[in-house]
Amino acid sequence: MIVEYIRYRVPGPDGDRLVEAYEKAADPLLSSGHCLNYEVSRCVDEPEVLVVRIEWDSADGHLKGFRAGPQFPAFFALIRPFVQMIEEMRHYEVQTARSAS
């Protein structure tokens, strides 16, 4: 599994539009078989900063499976208006994780 983090800087009410776009994009994203989970978070200290966290089955699953698959065009059409607002997009391998539960 890898985790993709995408940091956006979205002015004003466009932040709500980004959240709505990802809610609509959930169907093509999650139905790809490569996306395990995703979340959109808004920074409390800087509300114009939003971070999207996507868990993928693998780097190849994301970059070759999803991006080359039939769900990508529908997904990308929904988030396209916000692509220019991306400040950073990176993939990470989880090294350790714990939960209080």
PDB file of C-alpha atoms in Angstrom:
ATOM      1  CA  MET A   1       0.000   0.000   0.000  1.00  0.00           C
ATOM      2  CA  ILE A   2       1.079   3.559  -0.681  1.00  0.00           C
ATOM      3  CA  VAL A   3      -0.493   6.806   0.445  1.00  0.00           C
ATOM      4  CA  GLU A   4      -0.800   9.803  -1.846  1.00  0.00           C
ATOM      5  CA  TYR A   5      -1.048  13.258  -0.297  1.00  0.00           C
ATOM      6  CA  ILE A   6      -2.243  16.162  -2.417  1.00  0.00           C
ATOM      7  CA  ARG A   7      -2.076  19.633  -0.874  1.00  0.00           C
ATOM      8  CA  TYR A   8      -4.274  22.308  -2.425  1.00  0.00           C
ATOM      9  CA  ARG A   9      -4.456  26.031  -1.734  1.00  0.00           C
ATOM     10  CA  VAL A  10      -8.009  26.965  -2.682  1.00  0.00           C
ATOM     11  CA  PRO A  11      -9.273  30.524  -2.128  1.00  0.00           C
ATOM     12  CA  GLY A  12     -12.618  31.379  -0.533  1.00  0.00           C
ATOM     13  CA  PRO A  13     -15.725  29.371  -1.315  1.00  0.00           C
ATOM     14  CA  ASP A  14     -13.851  27.274  -3.882  1.00  0.00           C
ATOM     15  CA  GLY A  15     -12.710  25.095  -0.956  1.00  0.00           C
ATOM     16  CA  ASP A  16     -16.286  23.893  -0.523  1.00  0.00           C
ATOM     17  CA  ARG A  17     -16.439  23.207  -4.261  1.00  0.00           C
ATOM     18  CA  LEU A  18     -13.285  21.066  -4.004  1.00  0.00           C
ATOM     19  CA  VAL A  19     -14.849  19.002  -1.208  1.00  0.00           C
ATOM     20  CA  GLU A  20     -18.006  18.564  -3.307  1.00  0.00           C
ATOM     21  CA  ALA A  21     -15.931  17.555  -6.340  1.00  0.00           C
ATOM     22  CA  TYR A  22     -14.210  14.799  -4.372  1.00  0.00           C
ATOM     23  CA  GLU A  23     -17.556  13.613  -2.995  1.00  0.00           C
ATOM     24  CA  LYS A  24     -18.806  13.243  -6.580  1.00  0.00           C
ATOM     25  CA  ALA A  25     -15.491  11.684  -7.651  1.00  0.00           C
ATOM     26  CA  ALA A  26     -15.776   8.992  -4.972  1.00  0.00           C
ATOM     27  CA  ASP A  27     -17.650   6.606  -7.268  1.00  0.00           C
ATOM     28  CA  PRO A  28     -15.049   6.423 -10.051  1.00  0.00           C
ATOM     29  CA  LEU A  29     -12.199   6.609  -7.554  1.00  0.00           C
ATOM     30  CA  LEU A  30     -13.364   3.806  -5.265  1.00  0.00           C
ATOM     31  CA  SER A  31     -14.740   1.607  -8.042  1.00  0.00           C
ATOM     32  CA  SER A  32     -11.328   1.393  -9.702  1.00  0.00           C
ATOM     33  CA  GLY A  33     -10.253  -1.453  -7.440  1.00  0.00           C
ATOM     34  CA  HIS A  34      -6.922   0.283  -6.778  1.00  0.00           C
ATOM     35  CA  CYS A  35      -8.155   2.984  -4.384  1.00  0.00           C
ATOM     36  CA  LEU A  36      -8.609   1.578  -0.885  1.00  0.00           C
ATOM     37  CA  ASN A  37      -9.728   4.739   0.897  1.00  0.00           C
ATOM     38  CA  TYR A  38      -9.608   8.498   0.624  1.00  0.00           C
ATOM     39  CA  GLU A  39     -10.277  11.567   2.742  1.00  0.00           C
ATOM     40  CA  VAL A  40     -10.343  15.334   2.279  1.00  0.00           C
ATOM     41  CA  SER A  41      -9.247  17.512   5.217  1.00  0.00           C
ATOM     42  CA  ARG A  42      -9.286  21.284   5.637  1.00  0.00           C
ATOM     43  CA  CYS A  43      -6.572  23.027   7.657  1.00  0.00           C
ATOM     44  CA  VAL A  44      -7.954  24.627  10.812  1.00  0.00           C
ATOM     45  CA  ASP A  45      -5.189  27.246  10.887  1.00  0.00           C
ATOM     46  CA  GLU A  46      -5.339  28.075   7.156  1.00  0.00           C
ATOM     47  CA  PRO A  47      -8.832  27.219   5.845  1.00  0.00           C
ATOM     48  CA  GLU A  48      -7.760  27.751   2.233  1.00  0.00           C
ATOM     49  CA  VAL A  49      -5.406  24.749   2.539  1.00  0.00           C
ATOM     50  CA  LEU A  50      -6.959  21.337   1.938  1.00  0.00           C
ATOM     51  CA  VAL A  51      -5.216  17.969   1.894  1.00  0.00           C
ATOM     52  CA  VAL A  52      -6.475  14.916   0.057  1.00  0.00           C
ATOM     53  CA  ARG A  53      -5.154  11.604   1.348  1.00  0.00           C
ATOM     54  CA  ILE A  54      -5.641   8.575  -0.900  1.00  0.00           C
ATOM     55  CA  GLU A  55      -4.639   5.015  -0.014  1.00  0.00           C
ATOM     56  CA  TRP A  56      -3.692   2.959  -3.084  1.00  0.00           C
ATOM     57  CA  ASP A  57      -3.054  -0.768  -3.352  1.00  0.00           C
ATOM     58  CA  SER A  58       0.352  -0.005  -4.930  1.00  0.00           C
ATOM     59  CA  ALA A  59       2.206   2.630  -6.923  1.00  0.00           C
ATOM     60  CA  ASP A  60       1.562   0.665 -10.111  1.00  0.00           C
ATOM     61  CA  GLY A  61      -2.084   0.291  -9.182  1.00  0.00           C
ATOM     62  CA  HIS A  62      -2.357   4.057  -8.989  1.00  0.00           C
ATOM     63  CA  LEU A  63      -0.095   5.194 -11.789  1.00  0.00           C
ATOM     64  CA  LYS A  64      -0.716   2.412 -14.318  1.00  0.00           C
ATOM     65  CA  GLY A  65      -3.990   0.823 -13.212  1.00  0.00           C
ATOM     66  CA  PHE A  66      -6.146   3.779 -12.190  1.00  0.00           C
ATOM     67  CA  ARG A  67      -4.680   6.479 -14.420  1.00  0.00           C
ATOM     68  CA  ALA A  68      -4.854   4.218 -17.472  1.00  0.00           C
ATOM     69  CA  GLY A  69      -8.200   2.729 -16.489  1.00  0.00           C
ATOM     70  CA  PRO A  70     -11.753   3.552 -17.524  1.00  0.00           C
ATOM     71  CA  GLN A  71     -12.616   5.391 -14.271  1.00  0.00           C
ATOM     72  CA  PHE A  72      -9.892   8.024 -14.567  1.00  0.00           C
ATOM     73  CA  PRO A  73     -11.561  10.310 -17.164  1.00  0.00           C
ATOM     74  CA  ALA A  74     -14.718  10.687 -15.054  1.00  0.00           C
ATOM     75  CA  PHE A  75     -12.646  11.284 -11.912  1.00  0.00           C
ATOM     76  CA  PHE A  76     -10.350  13.804 -13.562  1.00  0.00           C
ATOM     77  CA  ALA A  77     -13.220  15.732 -15.152  1.00  0.00           C
ATOM     78  CA  LEU A  78     -14.570  16.443 -11.659  1.00  0.00           C
ATOM     79  CA  ILE A  79     -11.303  17.620 -10.106  1.00  0.00           C
ATOM     80  CA  ARG A  80      -9.826  19.315 -13.192  1.00  0.00           C
ATOM     81  CA  PRO A  81     -10.887  22.846 -12.092  1.00  0.00           C
ATOM     82  CA  PHE A  82      -8.617  22.505  -9.044  1.00  0.00           C
ATOM     83  CA  VAL A  83      -5.469  21.004 -10.587  1.00  0.00           C
ATOM     84  CA  GLN A  84      -3.770  24.397 -10.909  1.00  0.00           C
ATOM     85  CA  MET A  85      -4.287  24.915  -7.165  1.00  0.00           C
ATOM     86  CA  ILE A  86      -2.157  21.897  -6.206  1.00  0.00           C
ATOM     87  CA  GLU A  87       0.889  22.934  -4.180  1.00  0.00           C
ATOM     88  CA  GLU A  88       2.290  19.461  -3.626  1.00  0.00           C
ATOM     89  CA  MET A  89       1.500  15.881  -4.650  1.00  0.00           C
ATOM     90  CA  ARG A  90       3.591  13.012  -3.260  1.00  0.00           C
ATOM     91  CA  HIS A  91       3.439   9.270  -2.630  1.00  0.00           C
ATOM     92  CA  TYR A  92       4.517   7.758   0.690  1.00  0.00           C
ATOM     93  CA  GLU A  93       5.060   4.256   2.026  1.00  0.00           C
ATOM     94  CA  VAL A  94       3.656   3.805   5.504  1.00  0.00           C
ATOM     95  CA  GLN A  95       6.459   2.836   7.867  1.00  0.00           C
ATOM     96  CA  THR A  96       4.536   2.434  11.115  1.00  0.00           C
ATOM     97  CA  ALA A  97       1.016   3.133  12.302  1.00  0.00           C
ATOM     98  CA  ARG A  98      -0.967   2.671  15.494  1.00  0.00           C
ATOM     99  CA  SER A  99      -4.466   3.314  16.655  1.00  0.00           C
ATOM    100  CA  ALA A 100      -5.807   4.021  20.132  1.00  0.00           C
ATOM    101  CA  SER A 101      -8.710   1.662  19.554  1.00  0.00           C
TER     102      SER A 101
END
